[in-house]
Short mmCIF file of N, CA and C in Angstrom, two decimals:
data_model
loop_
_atom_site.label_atom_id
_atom_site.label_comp_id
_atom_site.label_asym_id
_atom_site.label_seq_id
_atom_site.Cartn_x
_atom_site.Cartn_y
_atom_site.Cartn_z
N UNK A 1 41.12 -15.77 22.03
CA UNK A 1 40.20 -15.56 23.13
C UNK A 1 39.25 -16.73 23.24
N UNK A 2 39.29 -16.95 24.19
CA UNK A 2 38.13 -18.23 24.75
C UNK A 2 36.92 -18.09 24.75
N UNK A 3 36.62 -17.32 24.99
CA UNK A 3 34.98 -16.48 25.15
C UNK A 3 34.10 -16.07 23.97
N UNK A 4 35.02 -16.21 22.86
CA UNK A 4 34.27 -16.01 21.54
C UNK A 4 34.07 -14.29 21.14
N UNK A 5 34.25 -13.80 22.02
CA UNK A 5 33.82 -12.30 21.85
C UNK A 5 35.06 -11.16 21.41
N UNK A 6 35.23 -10.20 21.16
CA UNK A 6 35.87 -9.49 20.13
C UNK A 6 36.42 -8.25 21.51
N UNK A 7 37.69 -7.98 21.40
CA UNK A 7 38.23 -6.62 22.23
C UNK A 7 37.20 -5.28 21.98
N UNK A 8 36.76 -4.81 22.86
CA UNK A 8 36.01 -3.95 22.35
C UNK A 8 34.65 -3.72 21.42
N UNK A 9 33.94 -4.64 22.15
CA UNK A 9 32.48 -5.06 21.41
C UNK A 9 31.86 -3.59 22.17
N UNK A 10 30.23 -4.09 20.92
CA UNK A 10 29.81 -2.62 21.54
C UNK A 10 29.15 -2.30 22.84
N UNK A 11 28.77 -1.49 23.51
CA UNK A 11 28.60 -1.45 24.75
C UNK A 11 27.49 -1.70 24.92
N UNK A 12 26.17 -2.07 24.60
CA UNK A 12 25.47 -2.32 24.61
C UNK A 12 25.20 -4.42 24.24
N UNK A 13 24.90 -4.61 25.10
CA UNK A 13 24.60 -6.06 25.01
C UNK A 13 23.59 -6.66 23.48
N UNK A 14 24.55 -7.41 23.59
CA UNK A 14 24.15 -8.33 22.36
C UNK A 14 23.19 -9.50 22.78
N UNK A 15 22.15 -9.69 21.94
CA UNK A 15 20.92 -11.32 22.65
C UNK A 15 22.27 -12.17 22.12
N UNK A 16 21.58 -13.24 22.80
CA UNK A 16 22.14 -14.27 22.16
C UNK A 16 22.48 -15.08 21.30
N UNK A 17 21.98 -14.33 19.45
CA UNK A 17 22.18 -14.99 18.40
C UNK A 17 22.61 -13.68 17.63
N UNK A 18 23.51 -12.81 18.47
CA UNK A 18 24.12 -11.89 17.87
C UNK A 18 23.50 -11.00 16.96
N UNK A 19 22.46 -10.64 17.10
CA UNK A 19 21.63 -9.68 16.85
C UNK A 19 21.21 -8.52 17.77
N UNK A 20 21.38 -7.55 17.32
CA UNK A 20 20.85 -6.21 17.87
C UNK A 20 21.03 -4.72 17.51
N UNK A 21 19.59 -4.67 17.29
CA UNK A 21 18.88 -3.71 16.49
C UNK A 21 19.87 -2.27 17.14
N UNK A 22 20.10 -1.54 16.33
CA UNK A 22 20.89 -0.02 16.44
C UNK A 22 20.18 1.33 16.35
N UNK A 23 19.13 1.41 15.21
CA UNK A 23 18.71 2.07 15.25
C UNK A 23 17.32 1.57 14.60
N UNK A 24 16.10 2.60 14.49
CA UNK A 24 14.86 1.96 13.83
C UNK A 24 14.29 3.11 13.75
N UNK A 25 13.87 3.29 12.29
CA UNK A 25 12.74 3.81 11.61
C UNK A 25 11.43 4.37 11.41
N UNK A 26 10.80 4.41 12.69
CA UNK A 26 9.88 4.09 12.90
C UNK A 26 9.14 5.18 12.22
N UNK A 27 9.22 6.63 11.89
CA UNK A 27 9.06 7.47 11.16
C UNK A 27 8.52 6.86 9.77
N UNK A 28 9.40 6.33 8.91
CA UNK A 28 9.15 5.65 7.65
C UNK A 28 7.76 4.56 7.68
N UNK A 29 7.78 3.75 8.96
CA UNK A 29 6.47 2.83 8.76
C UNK A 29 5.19 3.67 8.96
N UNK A 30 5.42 5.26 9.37
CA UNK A 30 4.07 5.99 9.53
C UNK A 30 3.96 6.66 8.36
N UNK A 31 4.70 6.46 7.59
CA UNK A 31 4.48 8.00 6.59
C UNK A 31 4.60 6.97 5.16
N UNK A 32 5.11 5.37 5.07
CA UNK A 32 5.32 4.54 3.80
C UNK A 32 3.94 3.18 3.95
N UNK A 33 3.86 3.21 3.18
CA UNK A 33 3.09 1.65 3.43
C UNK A 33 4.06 0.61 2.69
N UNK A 34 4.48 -0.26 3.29
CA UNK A 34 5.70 -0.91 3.02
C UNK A 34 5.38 -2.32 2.12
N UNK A 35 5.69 -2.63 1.03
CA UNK A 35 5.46 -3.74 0.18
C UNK A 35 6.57 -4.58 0.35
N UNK A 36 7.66 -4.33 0.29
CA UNK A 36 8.90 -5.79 0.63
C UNK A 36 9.96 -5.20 1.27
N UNK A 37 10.24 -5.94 2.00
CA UNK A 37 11.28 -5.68 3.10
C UNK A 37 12.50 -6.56 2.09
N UNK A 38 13.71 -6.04 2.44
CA UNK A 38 15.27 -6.94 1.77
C UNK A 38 16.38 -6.30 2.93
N UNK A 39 17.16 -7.12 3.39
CA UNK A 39 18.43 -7.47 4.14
C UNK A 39 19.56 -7.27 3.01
N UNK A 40 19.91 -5.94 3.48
CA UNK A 40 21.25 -5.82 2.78
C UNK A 40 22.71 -5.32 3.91
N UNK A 41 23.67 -5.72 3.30
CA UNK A 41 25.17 -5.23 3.87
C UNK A 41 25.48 -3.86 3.55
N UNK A 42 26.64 -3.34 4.20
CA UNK A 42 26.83 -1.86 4.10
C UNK A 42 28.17 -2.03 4.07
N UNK A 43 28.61 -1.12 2.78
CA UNK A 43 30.25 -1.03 2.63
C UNK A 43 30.49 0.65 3.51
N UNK A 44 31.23 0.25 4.85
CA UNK A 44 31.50 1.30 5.72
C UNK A 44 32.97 1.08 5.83
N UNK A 45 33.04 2.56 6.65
CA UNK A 45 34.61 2.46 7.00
C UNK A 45 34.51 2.50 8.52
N UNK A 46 35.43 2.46 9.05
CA UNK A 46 35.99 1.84 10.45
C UNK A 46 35.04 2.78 11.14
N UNK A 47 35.78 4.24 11.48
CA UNK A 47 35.12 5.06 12.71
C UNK A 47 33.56 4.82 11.92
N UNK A 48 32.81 4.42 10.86
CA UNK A 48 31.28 4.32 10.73
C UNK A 48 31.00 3.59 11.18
N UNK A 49 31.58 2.37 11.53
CA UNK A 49 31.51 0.97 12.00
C UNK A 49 31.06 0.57 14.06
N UNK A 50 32.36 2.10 14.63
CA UNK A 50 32.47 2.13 15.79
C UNK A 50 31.49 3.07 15.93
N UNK A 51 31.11 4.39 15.35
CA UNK A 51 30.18 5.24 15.51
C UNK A 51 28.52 3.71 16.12
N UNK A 52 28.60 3.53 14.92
CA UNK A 52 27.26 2.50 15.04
C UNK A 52 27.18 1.85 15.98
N UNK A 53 28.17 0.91 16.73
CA UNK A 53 28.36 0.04 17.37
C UNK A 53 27.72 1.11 18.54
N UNK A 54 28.35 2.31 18.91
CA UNK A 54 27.86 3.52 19.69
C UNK A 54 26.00 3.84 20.01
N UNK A 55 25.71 3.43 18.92
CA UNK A 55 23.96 3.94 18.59
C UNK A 55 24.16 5.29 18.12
N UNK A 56 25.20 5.70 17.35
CA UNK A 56 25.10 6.80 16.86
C UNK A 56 24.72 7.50 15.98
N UNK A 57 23.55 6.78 15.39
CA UNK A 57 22.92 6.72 13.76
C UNK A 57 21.71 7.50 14.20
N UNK A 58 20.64 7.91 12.74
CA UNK A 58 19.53 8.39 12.33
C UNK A 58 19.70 8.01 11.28
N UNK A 59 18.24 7.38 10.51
CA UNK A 59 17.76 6.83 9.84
C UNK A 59 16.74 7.62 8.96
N UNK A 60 16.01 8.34 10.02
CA UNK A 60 15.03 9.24 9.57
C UNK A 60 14.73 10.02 8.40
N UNK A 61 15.69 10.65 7.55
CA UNK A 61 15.29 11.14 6.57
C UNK A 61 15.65 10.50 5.18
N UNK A 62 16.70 9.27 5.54
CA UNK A 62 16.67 8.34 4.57
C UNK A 62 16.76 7.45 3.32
N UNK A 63 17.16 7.29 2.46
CA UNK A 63 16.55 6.94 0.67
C UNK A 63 17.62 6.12 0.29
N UNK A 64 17.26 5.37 -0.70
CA UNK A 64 18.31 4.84 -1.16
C UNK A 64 17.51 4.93 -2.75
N UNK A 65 18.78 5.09 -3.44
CA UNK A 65 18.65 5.18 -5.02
C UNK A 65 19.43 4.03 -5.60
N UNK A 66 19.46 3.84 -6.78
CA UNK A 66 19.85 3.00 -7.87
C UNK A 66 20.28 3.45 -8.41
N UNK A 67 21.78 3.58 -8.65
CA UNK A 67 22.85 4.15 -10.12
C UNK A 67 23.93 3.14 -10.31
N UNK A 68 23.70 3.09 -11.41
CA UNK A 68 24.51 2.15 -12.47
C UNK A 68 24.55 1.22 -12.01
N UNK A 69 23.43 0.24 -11.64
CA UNK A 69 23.23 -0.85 -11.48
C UNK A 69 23.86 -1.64 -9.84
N UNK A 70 24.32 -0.31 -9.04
CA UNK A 70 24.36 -0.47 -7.55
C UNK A 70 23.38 0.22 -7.21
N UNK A 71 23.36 -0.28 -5.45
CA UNK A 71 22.25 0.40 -4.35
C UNK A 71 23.03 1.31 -4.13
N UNK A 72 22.50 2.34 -3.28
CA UNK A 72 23.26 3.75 -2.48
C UNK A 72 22.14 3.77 -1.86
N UNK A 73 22.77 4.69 -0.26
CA UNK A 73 22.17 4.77 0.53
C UNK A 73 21.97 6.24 1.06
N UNK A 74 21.60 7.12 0.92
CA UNK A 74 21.68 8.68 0.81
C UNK A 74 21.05 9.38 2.13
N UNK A 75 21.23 9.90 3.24
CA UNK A 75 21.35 10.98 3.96
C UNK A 75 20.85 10.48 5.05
N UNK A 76 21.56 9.35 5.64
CA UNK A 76 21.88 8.54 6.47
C UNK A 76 23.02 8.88 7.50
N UNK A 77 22.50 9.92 8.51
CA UNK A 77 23.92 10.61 9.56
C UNK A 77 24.06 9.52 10.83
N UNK A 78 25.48 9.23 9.89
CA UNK A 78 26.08 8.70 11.30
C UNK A 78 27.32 9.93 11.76
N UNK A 79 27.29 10.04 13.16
CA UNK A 79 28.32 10.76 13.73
C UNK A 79 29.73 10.24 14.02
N UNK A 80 30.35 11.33 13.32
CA UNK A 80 31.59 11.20 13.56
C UNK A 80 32.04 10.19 14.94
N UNK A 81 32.70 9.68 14.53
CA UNK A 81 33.64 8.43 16.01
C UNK A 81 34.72 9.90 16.68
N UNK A 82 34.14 9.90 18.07
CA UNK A 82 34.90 10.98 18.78
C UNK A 82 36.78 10.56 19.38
N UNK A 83 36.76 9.23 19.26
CA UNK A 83 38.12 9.13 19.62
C UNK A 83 39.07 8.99 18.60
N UNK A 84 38.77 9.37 17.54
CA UNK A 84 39.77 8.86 16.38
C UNK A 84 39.78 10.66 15.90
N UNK A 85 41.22 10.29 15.26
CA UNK A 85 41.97 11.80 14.73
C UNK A 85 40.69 12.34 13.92
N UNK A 86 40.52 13.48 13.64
CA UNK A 86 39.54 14.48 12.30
C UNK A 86 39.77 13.79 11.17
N UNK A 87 41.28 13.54 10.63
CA UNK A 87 41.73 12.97 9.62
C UNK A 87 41.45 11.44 8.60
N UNK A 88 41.65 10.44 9.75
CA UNK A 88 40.50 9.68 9.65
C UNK A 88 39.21 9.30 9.87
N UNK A 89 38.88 10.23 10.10
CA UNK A 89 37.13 9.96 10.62
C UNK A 89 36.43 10.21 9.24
N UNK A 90 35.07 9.88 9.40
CA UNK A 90 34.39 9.81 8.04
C UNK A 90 33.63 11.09 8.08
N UNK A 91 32.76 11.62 6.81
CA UNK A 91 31.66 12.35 6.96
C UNK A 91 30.09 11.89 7.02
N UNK A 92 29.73 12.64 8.16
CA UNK A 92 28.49 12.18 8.62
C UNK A 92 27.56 11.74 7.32
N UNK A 93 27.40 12.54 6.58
CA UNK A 93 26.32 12.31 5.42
C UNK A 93 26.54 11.93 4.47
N UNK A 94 27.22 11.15 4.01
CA UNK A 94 27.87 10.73 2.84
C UNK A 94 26.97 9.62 2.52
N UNK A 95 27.11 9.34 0.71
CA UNK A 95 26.29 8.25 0.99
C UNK A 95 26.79 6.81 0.63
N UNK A 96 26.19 5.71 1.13
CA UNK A 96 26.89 4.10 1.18
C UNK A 96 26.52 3.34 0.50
N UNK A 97 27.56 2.63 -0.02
CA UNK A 97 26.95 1.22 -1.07
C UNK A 97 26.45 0.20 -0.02
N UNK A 98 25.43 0.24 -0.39
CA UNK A 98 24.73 -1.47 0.31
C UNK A 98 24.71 -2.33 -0.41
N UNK A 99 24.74 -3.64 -0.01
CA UNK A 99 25.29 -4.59 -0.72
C UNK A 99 24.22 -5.81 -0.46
N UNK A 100 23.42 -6.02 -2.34
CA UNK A 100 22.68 -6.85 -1.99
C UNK A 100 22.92 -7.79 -3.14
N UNK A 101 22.70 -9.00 -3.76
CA UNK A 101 22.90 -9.66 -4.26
C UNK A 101 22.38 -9.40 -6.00
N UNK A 102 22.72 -9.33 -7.13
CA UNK A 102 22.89 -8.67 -8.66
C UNK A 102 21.15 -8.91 -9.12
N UNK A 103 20.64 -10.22 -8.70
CA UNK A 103 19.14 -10.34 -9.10
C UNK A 103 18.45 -9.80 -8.08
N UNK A 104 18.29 -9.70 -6.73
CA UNK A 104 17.65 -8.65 -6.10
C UNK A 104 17.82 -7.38 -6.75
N UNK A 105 18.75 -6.75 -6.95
CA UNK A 105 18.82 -5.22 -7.76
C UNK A 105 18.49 -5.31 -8.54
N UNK A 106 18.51 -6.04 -9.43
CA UNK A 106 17.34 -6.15 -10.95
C UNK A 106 16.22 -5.94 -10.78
N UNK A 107 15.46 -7.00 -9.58
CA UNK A 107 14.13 -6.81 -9.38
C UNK A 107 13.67 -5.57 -8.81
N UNK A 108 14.69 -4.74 -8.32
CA UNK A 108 14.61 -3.50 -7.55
C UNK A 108 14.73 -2.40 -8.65
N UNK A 109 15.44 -2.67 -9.57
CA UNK A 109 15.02 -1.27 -10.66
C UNK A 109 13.58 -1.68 -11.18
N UNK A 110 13.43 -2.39 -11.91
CA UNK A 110 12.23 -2.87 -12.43
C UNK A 110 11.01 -2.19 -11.52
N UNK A 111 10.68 -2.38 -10.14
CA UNK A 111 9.84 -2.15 -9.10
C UNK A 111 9.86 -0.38 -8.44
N UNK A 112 11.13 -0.32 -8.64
CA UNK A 112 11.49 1.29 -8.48
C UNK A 112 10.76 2.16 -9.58
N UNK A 113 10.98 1.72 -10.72
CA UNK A 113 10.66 2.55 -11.75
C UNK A 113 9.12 3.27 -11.94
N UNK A 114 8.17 1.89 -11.16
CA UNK A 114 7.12 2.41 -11.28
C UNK A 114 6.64 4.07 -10.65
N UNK A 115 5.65 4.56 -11.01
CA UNK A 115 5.47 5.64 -10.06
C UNK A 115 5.05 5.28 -8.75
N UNK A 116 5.70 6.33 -8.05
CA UNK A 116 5.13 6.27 -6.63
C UNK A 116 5.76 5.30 -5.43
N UNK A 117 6.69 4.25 -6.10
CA UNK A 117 7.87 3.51 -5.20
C UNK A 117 8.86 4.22 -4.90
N UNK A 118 9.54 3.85 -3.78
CA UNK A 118 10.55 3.96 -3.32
C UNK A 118 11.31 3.11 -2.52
N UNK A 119 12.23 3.15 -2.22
CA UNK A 119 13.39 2.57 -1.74
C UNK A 119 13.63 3.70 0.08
N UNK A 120 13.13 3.06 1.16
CA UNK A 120 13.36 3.55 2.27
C UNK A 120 13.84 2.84 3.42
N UNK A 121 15.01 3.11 4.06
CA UNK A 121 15.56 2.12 5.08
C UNK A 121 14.69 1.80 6.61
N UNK A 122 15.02 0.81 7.13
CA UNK A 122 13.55 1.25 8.08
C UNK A 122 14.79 0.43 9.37
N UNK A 123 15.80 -0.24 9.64
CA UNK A 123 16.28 -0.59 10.36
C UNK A 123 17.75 -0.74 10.51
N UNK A 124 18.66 -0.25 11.14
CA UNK A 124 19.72 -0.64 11.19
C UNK A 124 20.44 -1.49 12.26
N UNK A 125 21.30 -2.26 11.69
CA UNK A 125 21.37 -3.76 13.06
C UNK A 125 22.62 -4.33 12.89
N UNK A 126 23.36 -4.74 14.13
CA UNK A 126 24.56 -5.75 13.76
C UNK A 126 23.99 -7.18 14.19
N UNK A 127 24.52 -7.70 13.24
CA UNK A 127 24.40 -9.19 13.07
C UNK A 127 25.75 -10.09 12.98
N UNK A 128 25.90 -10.83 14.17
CA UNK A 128 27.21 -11.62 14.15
C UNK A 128 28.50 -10.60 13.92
N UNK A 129 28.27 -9.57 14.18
CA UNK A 129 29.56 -8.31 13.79
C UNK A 129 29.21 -7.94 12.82
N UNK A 130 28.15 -8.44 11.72
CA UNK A 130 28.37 -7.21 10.35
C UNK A 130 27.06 -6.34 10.72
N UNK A 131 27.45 -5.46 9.93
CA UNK A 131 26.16 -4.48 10.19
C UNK A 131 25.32 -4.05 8.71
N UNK A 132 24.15 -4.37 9.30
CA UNK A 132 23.02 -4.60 8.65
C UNK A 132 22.15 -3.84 8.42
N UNK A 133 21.26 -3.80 7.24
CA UNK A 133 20.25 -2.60 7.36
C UNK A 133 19.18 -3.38 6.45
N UNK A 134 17.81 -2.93 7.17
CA UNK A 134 16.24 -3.81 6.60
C UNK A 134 16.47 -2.26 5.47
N UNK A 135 16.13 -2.45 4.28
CA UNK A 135 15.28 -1.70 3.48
C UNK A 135 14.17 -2.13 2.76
N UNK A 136 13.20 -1.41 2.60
CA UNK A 136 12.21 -1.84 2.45
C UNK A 136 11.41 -1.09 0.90
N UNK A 137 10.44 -1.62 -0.17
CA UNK A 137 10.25 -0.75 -0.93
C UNK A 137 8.75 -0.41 -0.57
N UNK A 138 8.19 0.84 -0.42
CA UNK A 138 7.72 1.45 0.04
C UNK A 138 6.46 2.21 -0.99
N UNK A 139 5.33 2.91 -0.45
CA UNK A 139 4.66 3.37 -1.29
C UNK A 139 3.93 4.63 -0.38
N UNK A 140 4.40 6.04 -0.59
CA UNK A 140 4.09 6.84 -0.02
C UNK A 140 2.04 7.35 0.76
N UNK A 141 1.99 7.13 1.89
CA UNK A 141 0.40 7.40 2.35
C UNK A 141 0.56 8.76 1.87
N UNK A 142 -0.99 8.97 1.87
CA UNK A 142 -1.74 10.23 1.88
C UNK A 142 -2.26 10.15 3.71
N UNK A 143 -2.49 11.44 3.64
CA UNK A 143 -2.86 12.43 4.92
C UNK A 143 -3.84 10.99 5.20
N UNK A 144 -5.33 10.76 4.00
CA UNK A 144 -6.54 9.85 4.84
C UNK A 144 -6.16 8.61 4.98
N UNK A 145 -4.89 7.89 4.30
CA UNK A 145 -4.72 6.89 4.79
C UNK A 145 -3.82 6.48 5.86
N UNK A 146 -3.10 7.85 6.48
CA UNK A 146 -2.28 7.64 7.63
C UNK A 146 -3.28 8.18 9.07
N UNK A 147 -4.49 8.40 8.70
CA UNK A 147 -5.21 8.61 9.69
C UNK A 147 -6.36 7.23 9.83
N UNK A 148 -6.46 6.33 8.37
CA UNK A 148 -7.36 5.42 8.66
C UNK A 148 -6.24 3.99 9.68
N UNK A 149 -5.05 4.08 9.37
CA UNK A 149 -3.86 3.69 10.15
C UNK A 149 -4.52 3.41 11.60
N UNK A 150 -4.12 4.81 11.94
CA UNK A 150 -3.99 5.51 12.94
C UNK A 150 -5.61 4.60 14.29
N UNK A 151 -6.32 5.01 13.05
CA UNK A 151 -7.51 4.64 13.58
C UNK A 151 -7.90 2.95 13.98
N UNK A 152 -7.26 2.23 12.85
CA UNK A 152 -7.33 0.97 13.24
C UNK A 152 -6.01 0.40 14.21
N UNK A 153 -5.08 0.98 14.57
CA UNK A 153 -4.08 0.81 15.77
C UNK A 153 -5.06 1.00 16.99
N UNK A 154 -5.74 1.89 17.42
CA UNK A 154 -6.54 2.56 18.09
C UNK A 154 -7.38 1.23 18.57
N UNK A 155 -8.25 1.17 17.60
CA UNK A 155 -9.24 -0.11 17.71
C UNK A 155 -8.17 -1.20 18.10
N UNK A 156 -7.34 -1.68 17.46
CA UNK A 156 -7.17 -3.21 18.29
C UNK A 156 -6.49 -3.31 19.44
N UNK A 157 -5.90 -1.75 19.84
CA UNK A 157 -5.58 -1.26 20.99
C UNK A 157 -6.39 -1.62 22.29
N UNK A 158 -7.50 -0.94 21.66
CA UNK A 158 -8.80 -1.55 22.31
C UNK A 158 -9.60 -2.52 23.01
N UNK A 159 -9.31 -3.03 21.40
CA UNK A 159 -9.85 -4.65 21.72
C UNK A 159 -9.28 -5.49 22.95
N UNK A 160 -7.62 -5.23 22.87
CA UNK A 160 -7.08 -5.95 22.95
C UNK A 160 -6.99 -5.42 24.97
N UNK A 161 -7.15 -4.40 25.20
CA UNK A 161 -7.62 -3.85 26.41
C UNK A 161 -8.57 -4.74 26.86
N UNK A 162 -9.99 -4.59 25.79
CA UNK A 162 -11.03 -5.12 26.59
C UNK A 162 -11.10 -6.76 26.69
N UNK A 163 -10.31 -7.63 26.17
CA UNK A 163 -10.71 -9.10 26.10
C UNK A 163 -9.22 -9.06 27.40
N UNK A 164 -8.19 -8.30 27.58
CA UNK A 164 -7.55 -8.27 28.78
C UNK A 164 -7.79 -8.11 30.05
N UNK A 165 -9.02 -7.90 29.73
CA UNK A 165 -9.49 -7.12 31.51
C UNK A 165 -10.81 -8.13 31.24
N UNK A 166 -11.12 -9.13 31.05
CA UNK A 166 -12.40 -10.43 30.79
C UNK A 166 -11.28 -11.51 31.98
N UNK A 167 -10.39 -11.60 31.91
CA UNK A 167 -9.32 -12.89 32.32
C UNK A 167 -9.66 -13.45 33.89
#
């Protein structure tokens, strides 16, 4: 093909450096205060692959753990791909190896272990055809600090109103 592009790309337009975001998190950045973001790969199978390409994901409830020295990605529903047999299709909730490089996961048990971290996905994305996911390690708010949040969004909301309407 001349055009560079693939039979059956996803239906949704791609920018122009082959990026575009699938699904997003946005749940997790209200409820985590986020310390490092990491770019990892996802070992999927086909109809998970076309499901996605679909926007057929949730992110929302989320986690990824550490066993035996891999990532996993745990309760992450993607929906079944509707044109492919029952037989091969995947299950929605299953969970996925993500794939990040042997010294990032080192530094990620080490950082996990402490109390009160976690491991929460906050974006899912294809990139150049592979598909991608931001995870991020995370540190759970309390009730007053998702309202002092709340409060300073508010304010530069504000601000940013009032030095807009000066022009």
């Amino acid at each position: 093909m001349a055009g560079g592009g693939r039979i059956g790309e996803c239906a949704v337009a791609d920018s122009s450096d082959g990026y575009k975001i699938v699904s997003d998190n946005r749940q997790a950045r209200h409820e985590y205060e986020i310390l490092e973001t990491y770019e990892a790969g996802l070992e999927l199978m086909g109809s998970e692959v076309k499901s996605i390409r679909q926007g057929r994901v949730n992110l929302r409830d989320g986690y990824a753990l550490i066993k035996d020295g891999e990532l996993w990605l745990h309760n992450i529903h993607i929906s079944p791909y509707t044109m492919t047999n029952k037989a091969y299709n995947h299950e929605a909730k299953r969970a996925r190896k993500l794939l990040l490089h042997r010294d990032e996961i080192r530094k990620l048990i080490g950082k996990v272990e402490q109390k009160g971290l976690t491991l929460v996905p906050l974006k899912l994305y294809l990139q150049r055809g592979w598909v991608k996911a931001t995870i991020a390690l995370a540190k759970g708010k309390k009730l007053h600090d998702k309202r002092e949040s709340l409060k300073r969004k508010q304010e530069s909301r504000e601000t940013a109103r009032a030095l807009s309407g000066r022009d």
